[in-house]
Coordinates of C-alpha atoms in Angstrom, one line a residue:
X1 CA -130.9 -93.7 -8.8
X2 CA -134.3 -94.7 -8.6
X3 CA -134.6 -94.7 -12.3
X4 CA -137.4 -92.2 -12.4
X5 CA -137.7 -89.4 -15.1
X6 CA -139.1 -86.1 -14.3
X7 CA -142.0 -86.9 -16.9
X8 CA -143.2 -89.8 -14.8
X9 CA -143.1 -88.0 -11.5
X10 CA -146.7 -86.5 -11.9
X11 CA -148.2 -89.6 -12.4
X12 CA -146.2 -91.1 -9.5
X13 CA -147.2 -88.6 -7.2
X14 CA -150.9 -88.8 -7.9
X15 CA -150.7 -92.2 -6.8
X16 CA -148.2 -92.1 -4.1
X17 CA -148.6 -88.5 -2.4
X18 CA -150.6 -89.5 0.5
X19 CA -148.0 -92.0 1.7
X20 CA -145.3 -89.4 1.4
X21 CA -147.0 -86.9 2.7
X22 CA -147.6 -89.1 6.2
X23 CA -144.2 -90.0 6.1
X24 CA -143.2 -86.5 6.0
X25 CA -145.7 -85.1 8.7
X26 CA -144.8 -88.2 10.8
X27 CA -141.0 -87.7 10.6
X28 CA -140.4 -90.9 8.9
X29 CA -139.4 -90.2 5.5
X30 CA -135.8 -91.3 4.4
X31 CA -134.3 -89.9 1.6
X32 CA -132.6 -91.8 -1.4
X33 CA -128.8 -91.9 -2.0
X34 CA -127.8 -89.4 -4.3
X35 CA -126.1 -90.3 -7.8
X36 CA -122.4 -89.3 -8.0
X37 CA -121.5 -87.4 -11.1
X38 CA -118.1 -85.7 -11.9
X39 CA -118.2 -82.5 -14.5
X40 CA -114.6 -80.6 -15.4
X41 CA -114.0 -77.5 -13.8
X42 CA -112.3 -74.4 -15.5
X43 CA -109.2 -74.9 -14.0
X44 CA -108.8 -78.7 -15.1
X45 CA -109.8 -80.5 -12.3
X46 CA -113.3 -82.2 -11.7
X47 CA -116.4 -81.1 -9.6
X48 CA -118.4 -83.9 -7.8
X49 CA -122.2 -83.4 -8.0
X50 CA -124.7 -85.5 -6.1
X51 CA -127.9 -85.7 -8.0
X52 CA -131.1 -86.4 -6.0
X53 CA -133.8 -88.6 -7.3
X54 CA -136.9 -86.4 -8.8
X55 CA -138.8 -86.8 -5.7
X56 CA -136.3 -85.8 -3.5
X57 CA -135.5 -82.8 -5.7
X58 CA -139.4 -82.1 -5.8
X59 CA -139.5 -82.0 -1.7
X60 CA -136.0 -80.0 -1.3
X61 CA -137.3 -77.7 -3.8
X62 CA -140.8 -77.1 -1.4
X63 CA -138.4 -76.9 1.7
X64 CA -136.1 -74.3 -0.2
X65 CA -139.1 -72.1 -1.5
X66 CA -140.3 -71.8 2.2
X67 CA -137.0 -71.3 3.9
X68 CA -135.3 -68.9 1.3
X69 CA -138.3 -66.5 1.7
X70 CA -137.7 -66.4 5.2
X71 CA -134.1 -66.5 5.5
X72 CA -133.0 -64.2 2.6
X73 CA -133.7 -60.8 4.4
X74 CA -131.2 -61.8 7.0
X75 CA -128.4 -62.4 4.9
X76 CA -125.6 -59.7 4.2
X77 CA -126.1 -57.1 1.2
X78 CA -122.6 -58.4 0.1
X79 CA -123.7 -62.0 -0.8
X80 CA -124.9 -62.2 -4.4
X81 CA -125.2 -65.9 -5.2
X82 CA -128.4 -68.0 -5.4
X83 CA -130.8 -65.4 -4.0
X84 CA -133.7 -63.6 -5.8
X85 CA -133.1 -60.3 -7.8
X86 CA -129.4 -60.9 -7.3
X87 CA -126.6 -62.1 -9.8
X88 CA -122.9 -62.7 -10.6
X89 CA -123.3 -59.2 -12.6
X90 CA -124.3 -57.8 -9.2
X91 CA -121.3 -59.2 -7.3
X92 CA -119.2 -57.8 -10.2
X93 CA -120.4 -54.3 -10.5
X94 CA -119.9 -54.1 -6.5
X95 CA -116.6 -55.2 -7.1
X96 CA -115.7 -52.6 -9.6
X97 CA -117.3 -49.8 -7.3
X98 CA -114.7 -50.8 -4.6
X99 CA -112.0 -50.8 -6.9
X100 CA -113.0 -47.3 -8.5
X101 CA -113.1 -46.0 -4.9
X102 CA -109.3 -46.5 -4.2
X103 CA -109.1 -49.9 -2.7
X104 CA -106.6 -51.1 -5.3
X105 CA -105.7 -54.5 -3.7
X106 CA -107.9 -57.7 -3.6
X107 CA -107.7 -60.4 -0.9
X108 CA -108.9 -63.1 -2.9
X109 CA -110.2 -66.2 -1.0
X110 CA -110.5 -69.4 -2.4
X111 CA -112.0 -72.1 0.1
X112 CA -110.7 -75.6 -0.5
X113 CA -113.5 -78.0 -1.6
X114 CA -115.8 -75.7 0.5
X115 CA -119.0 -77.9 -0.3
X116 CA -117.0 -81.2 0.4
X117 CA -116.2 -79.9 3.9
X118 CA -119.0 -78.2 5.4
X119 CA -119.1 -79.5 8.9
X120 CA -123.0 -81.0 9.8
X121 CA -123.2 -80.4 13.4
X122 CA -122.1 -76.5 12.9
X123 CA -124.4 -76.4 9.6
X124 CA -127.6 -77.9 11.7
X125 CA -126.9 -76.0 14.9
X126 CA -127.2 -72.8 12.6
X127 CA -130.4 -74.2 10.8
X128 CA -131.7 -74.8 14.6
X129 CA -131.7 -71.1 15.3
X130 CA -134.0 -70.6 12.5
X131 CA -136.1 -73.6 12.3
X132 CA -137.8 -74.7 15.4
X133 CA -140.1 -78.0 13.9
X134 CA -138.0 -81.0 14.8
X135 CA -139.3 -83.0 12.0
X136 CA -137.9 -80.5 9.3
X137 CA -134.5 -80.8 11.2
X138 CA -134.6 -84.1 11.3
X139 CA -135.5 -84.0 7.0
X140 CA -132.7 -82.0 6.5
X141 CA -129.9 -83.6 8.2
X142 CA -131.1 -87.1 6.5
X143 CA -130.7 -85.2 3.3
X144 CA -127.1 -84.1 4.5
X145 CA -126.4 -87.7 5.4
X146 CA -128.3 -89.8 2.4
X147 CA -124.9 -91.0 1.1
X148 CA -123.6 -91.0 -2.4
X149 CA -123.9 -94.1 -4.9
X150 CA -120.4 -94.6 -6.5
X151 CA -119.6 -97.2 -9.2
X152 CA -121.0 -101.0 -8.9
X153 CA -123.9 -99.6 -6.8
X154 CA -121.7 -98.8 -3.3
X155 CA -123.0 -96.5 -1.1
X156 CA -120.7 -94.0 0.6
X157 CA -121.9 -92.4 3.6
X158 CA -121.6 -88.6 3.8
X159 CA -120.4 -87.5 7.5
X160 CA -119.7 -83.9 6.2
X161 CA -120.3 -81.8 3.1
X162 CA -123.4 -80.2 1.2
X163 CA -123.7 -82.4 -2.2
X164 CA -123.8 -79.7 -5.0
X165 CA -126.8 -80.8 -7.2
X166 CA -129.8 -80.3 -5.1
X167 CA -132.0 -77.5 -4.8
X168 CA -131.5 -77.1 -0.9
X169 CA -127.6 -77.1 -1.3
X170 CA -127.2 -73.3 -2.5
X171 CA -129.3 -72.3 0.6
X172 CA -127.5 -74.1 3.3
X173 CA -124.4 -73.2 1.5
X174 CA -125.4 -69.4 2.0
X175 CA -126.2 -70.0 5.7
X176 CA -122.7 -71.5 6.5
X177 CA -121.3 -68.6 4.8
X178 CA -123.5 -66.0 6.1
X179 CA -121.5 -66.5 9.3
X180 CA -118.1 -65.3 7.4
X181 CA -120.0 -62.4 5.9
X182 CA -121.2 -61.3 9.3
X183 CA -117.7 -61.7 10.7
X184 CA -116.2 -59.3 7.2
X185 CA -119.0 -56.8 8.5
X186 CA -118.1 -56.6 12.2
X187 CA -114.7 -55.8 10.9
X188 CA -115.8 -53.1 8.6
X189 CA -114.2 -54.5 5.4
X190 CA -115.4 -54.1 1.9
X191 CA -116.1 -57.3 0.7
X192 CA -118.2 -59.1 -2.1
X193 CA -119.2 -62.8 -2.1
X194 CA -121.0 -65.1 -4.8
X195 CA -121.5 -68.5 -3.4
X196 CA -118.0 -69.6 -2.2
X197 CA -116.2 -67.0 -4.4
X198 CA -115.1 -63.8 -1.8
X199 CA -113.1 -61.0 -2.6
X200 CA -112.3 -58.2 0.1
X201 CA -110.9 -55.0 -1.2
X202 CA -108.3 -53.1 0.7
X203 CA -106.1 -50.3 0.2
X204 CA -102.5 -51.6 0.4
X205 CA -100.9 -55.1 -0.1
X206 CA -100.0 -55.0 3.6
X207 CA -103.5 -54.5 4.8
X208 CA -104.3 -57.3 2.3
X209 CA -101.6 -59.7 4.1
X210 CA -103.0 -59.0 7.5
X211 CA -106.5 -59.5 6.4
X212 CA -105.4 -62.7 4.5
X213 CA -103.8 -64.2 7.6
X214 CA -106.6 -63.2 10.3
X215 CA -109.3 -64.6 7.9
X216 CA -107.1 -67.6 7.3
X217 CA -107.2 -68.4 11.0
X218 CA -111.0 -67.4 11.2
X219 CA -112.0 -69.9 8.7
X220 CA -109.7 -72.7 10.0
X221 CA -110.2 -72.3 13.7
X222 CA -114.0 -71.2 14.0
X223 CA -115.8 -72.4 10.9
X224 CA -113.9 -75.6 10.2
X225 CA -113.3 -74.7 6.7
X226 CA -109.7 -74.7 4.8
X227 CA -108.1 -71.9 2.7
X228 CA -107.0 -73.2 -0.6
X229 CA -103.3 -71.6 -0.4
X230 CA -102.5 -72.3 -3.7
X231 CA -105.7 -70.3 -5.4
X232 CA -106.1 -67.6 -2.5
X233 CA -103.7 -64.6 -3.1
X234 CA -103.2 -60.6 -2.2
X235 CA -102.7 -59.1 -5.4
X236 CA -103.8 -56.2 -7.9
X237 CA -107.7 -56.7 -9.1
X238 CA -106.2 -56.4 -12.7
X239 CA -104.3 -59.7 -12.1
X240 CA -106.9 -61.7 -10.6
X241 CA -110.2 -63.3 -12.1
X242 CA -113.7 -62.8 -10.3
X243 CA -116.6 -64.7 -11.8
X244 CA -115.0 -64.8 -15.3
X245 CA -114.2 -61.4 -15.3
X246 CA -111.1 -59.0 -14.5
X247 CA -110.6 -55.3 -14.6
X248 CA -108.5 -52.6 -16.1
X249 CA -106.2 -50.8 -13.7
X250 CA -108.2 -48.5 -11.2
X251 CA -111.3 -50.6 -12.1
X252 CA -112.1 -48.3 -15.2
X253 CA -113.4 -51.2 -17.0
X254 CA -114.6 -54.5 -16.8
X255 CA -113.0 -56.8 -18.9
X256 CA -113.1 -60.7 -19.7
X257 CA -110.6 -62.7 -18.0
X258 CA -107.9 -64.5 -20.2
X259 CA -109.0 -68.1 -18.8
X260 CA -112.6 -67.4 -19.6
X261 CA -111.2 -66.4 -23.3
X262 CA -109.2 -69.8 -23.5
X263 CA -112.5 -71.7 -22.3
X264 CA -115.0 -70.3 -24.9
X265 CA -112.1 -70.8 -27.6
X266 CA -112.1 -74.5 -26.4
X267 CA -115.9 -74.7 -27.0
X268 CA -116.0 -73.1 -30.3
X269 CA -113.1 -75.5 -31.6
X270 CA -115.4 -78.3 -30.3
X271 CA -118.2 -76.5 -32.4
X272 CA -116.5 -76.0 -35.4
X273 CA -114.3 -79.2 -35.7
X274 CA -113.4 -80.0 -39.2
X275 CA -114.1 -83.9 -39.0
X276 CA -117.8 -83.3 -37.9
X277 CA -119.3 -83.7 -41.5
X278 CA -121.7 -80.7 -41.0
X279 CA -122.8 -78.3 -43.3
X280 CA -121.4 -74.4 -42.7
X281 CA -125.2 -73.6 -42.2
X282 CA -125.7 -76.3 -39.7
X283 CA -122.2 -75.3 -37.8
X284 CA -123.3 -71.4 -37.7
X285 CA -126.8 -72.2 -36.3
X286 CA -125.6 -74.5 -33.4
X287 CA -122.6 -72.0 -32.8
X288 CA -125.0 -68.8 -32.8
X289 CA -127.1 -70.7 -30.0
X290 CA -124.0 -71.2 -28.0
X291 CA -122.7 -67.6 -28.6
X292 CA -125.6 -65.9 -28.0
X293 CA -126.0 -67.7 -24.5
X294 CA -122.3 -67.0 -23.7
X295 CA -122.7 -63.3 -24.8
X296 CA -125.8 -62.9 -22.3
X297 CA -123.2 -63.2 -19.2
X298 CA -119.7 -61.7 -21.0
X299 CA -121.6 -59.1 -23.0
X300 CA -121.4 -57.1 -19.7
X301 CA -117.4 -56.5 -20.5
X302 CA -116.5 -53.1 -21.4
X303 CA -113.5 -53.6 -22.8
X304 CA -114.7 -54.6 -26.0
X305 CA -111.7 -54.9 -28.3
X306 CA -111.4 -58.9 -27.3
X307 CA -115.0 -59.4 -28.8
X308 CA -113.8 -57.8 -31.9
X309 CA -110.7 -60.2 -31.8
X310 CA -113.0 -63.2 -31.0
X311 CA -115.2 -62.5 -33.9
X312 CA -112.3 -62.3 -36.2
X313 CA -110.8 -65.7 -34.9
X314 CA -114.4 -67.5 -35.4
X315 CA -114.3 -66.2 -38.9
X316 CA -111.1 -67.5 -39.4
X317 CA -112.1 -71.0 -38.2
X318 CA -115.1 -71.1 -40.3
X319 CA -113.1 -70.3 -43.3
X320 CA -110.7 -73.2 -42.6
X321 CA -113.6 -75.5 -42.1
X322 CA -114.7 -74.7 -45.6
X323 CA -111.1 -75.3 -47.1
X324 CA -111.1 -78.4 -45.3
X325 CA -114.3 -79.4 -46.6
X326 CA -113.5 -78.8 -50.0
X327 CA -111.2 -81.7 -49.9
X328 CA -108.5 -80.8 -53.0
X329 CA -107.5 -77.9 -55.0
X330 CA -109.9 -78.3 -58.1
X331 CA -112.7 -78.2 -55.8
X332 CA -111.6 -75.0 -54.1
X333 CA -110.8 -73.2 -57.5
X334 CA -114.2 -74.2 -58.7
X335 CA -115.8 -72.9 -55.3
X336 CA -113.8 -69.7 -55.3
X337 CA -114.3 -68.8 -58.9
X338 CA -118.2 -69.4 -58.5
X339 CA -118.2 -66.7 -55.9
X340 CA -116.2 -64.3 -58.0
X341 CA -112.6 -64.3 -56.7
X342 CA -109.8 -63.0 -58.9
X343 CA -108.5 -65.9 -61.2
X344 CA -104.7 -64.9 -60.4
X345 CA -105.3 -64.8 -56.9
X346 CA -107.0 -67.9 -56.7
X347 CA -104.2 -69.6 -58.4
X348 CA -101.5 -67.8 -56.2
X349 CA -103.1 -69.2 -53.4
X350 CA -103.5 -72.8 -54.4
X351 CA -100.0 -73.3 -55.7
X352 CA -98.9 -72.7 -52.1
X353 CA -100.7 -76.0 -51.3
X354 CA -101.9 -74.4 -47.7
X355 CA -103.5 -76.8 -45.1
X356 CA -106.7 -75.7 -43.6
X357 CA -105.3 -73.4 -41.1
X358 CA -103.2 -71.3 -43.3
X359 CA -105.9 -71.8 -46.3
X360 CA -108.7 -70.3 -44.2
X361 CA -106.5 -67.1 -43.4
X362 CA -105.5 -66.6 -47.2
X363 CA -106.1 -63.2 -48.9
X364 CA -108.5 -65.0 -51.4
X365 CA -110.5 -66.4 -48.6
X366 CA -110.8 -63.1 -46.5
X367 CA -111.8 -61.5 -49.8
X368 CA -114.3 -63.7 -50.8
X369 CA -115.7 -64.8 -47.4
X370 CA -115.5 -61.3 -45.5
X371 CA -117.6 -60.3 -42.4
X372 CA -120.2 -58.9 -44.8
X373 CA -120.8 -62.3 -46.3
X374 CA -120.8 -64.1 -42.9
X375 CA -123.1 -61.6 -41.5
X376 CA -125.6 -62.3 -44.5
X377 CA -125.3 -66.2 -43.4
X378 CA -126.5 -65.1 -40.1
X379 CA -123.8 -65.6 -38.1
X380 CA -123.7 -63.8 -34.5
X381 CA -121.2 -61.1 -33.9
X382 CA -120.2 -60.6 -30.5
X383 CA -118.6 -57.1 -31.2
X384 CA -121.6 -55.8 -33.1
X385 CA -124.3 -57.0 -30.4
X386 CA -125.4 -54.4 -27.9
X387 CA -123.6 -54.3 -24.5
X388 CA -125.1 -56.4 -21.7
X389 CA -125.7 -53.6 -19.0
X390 CA -125.6 -53.9 -15.3
X391 CA -125.9 -51.5 -12.5

């Protein structure tokens, strides 16, 4: 909000750090309001982020690094989000172990707008049990109450919630939800949590309904949080999504959830748009960068036939891109014959006056631009890549 870039912060701190340090040590430092930004969510909604100034991010990160080291060893073994040497893959592996052990029903808990509804007094009471320095307690509360700048420069006060976007928010959210973790452990339940995604595994639907009801009461009455009833459910794990993955019956294999497949296809459609005016080489270069990053996470799936199907679909998209870029049938005939296509097959295809999608999947295009051809162009193959191994 102050217009300062990350590149400028070092020079600013060299000049102003003595003043900032004095304000922090004397308890006078006042954080700036965060910048409110909305980004799309996977379910079609919008997620509100609060972006602190660079100086506030530096200070929050310093606080986070000290507190994280002290607090992390006290958190539950079943909590995987925003913690050192833990990851979403670890949470997925733990969930799979529960299912394989015979816990064939899941209580899928979705907290309604969790980050927006955290009660400040309850959060600060939890912090105060671990922090005695009143200056630090005052600083953390000021970050919680710094406000958010909306359009036209209006500052909206924040009397509840933890702004997503600052370095300190993930640690504070884990502190809040550690209370839930400890309650689930006290009850002897098998659960796994990543941030505000929490799955509890039980042996029957009846047990799941009982757990859902009692935990819902605990969240509302004790923690002042609200269960999203539309998104929470008791169901078979094979019919639910957890961190982008699902499981085959009995947890035998991890598979990519259908919604995750829809999302990657949406992104690939953007990358291979036929109106972008990019060469095929340029498209493959940018597509490879995205696919490698996506595969770094979803390559942990064990039901890999979907990756083969995605490869096929991507090649179809790229053939359709070529067909559209060639513009007219005269150009298409020339390009295909130049690459050694059979003359009769070329004219059989051209005669049918296919649009881009049908033309891209025509027999002559599949013969000339087969998977070997695309491999020579350097196209990354999801199916052929080495599986991502998780514990």
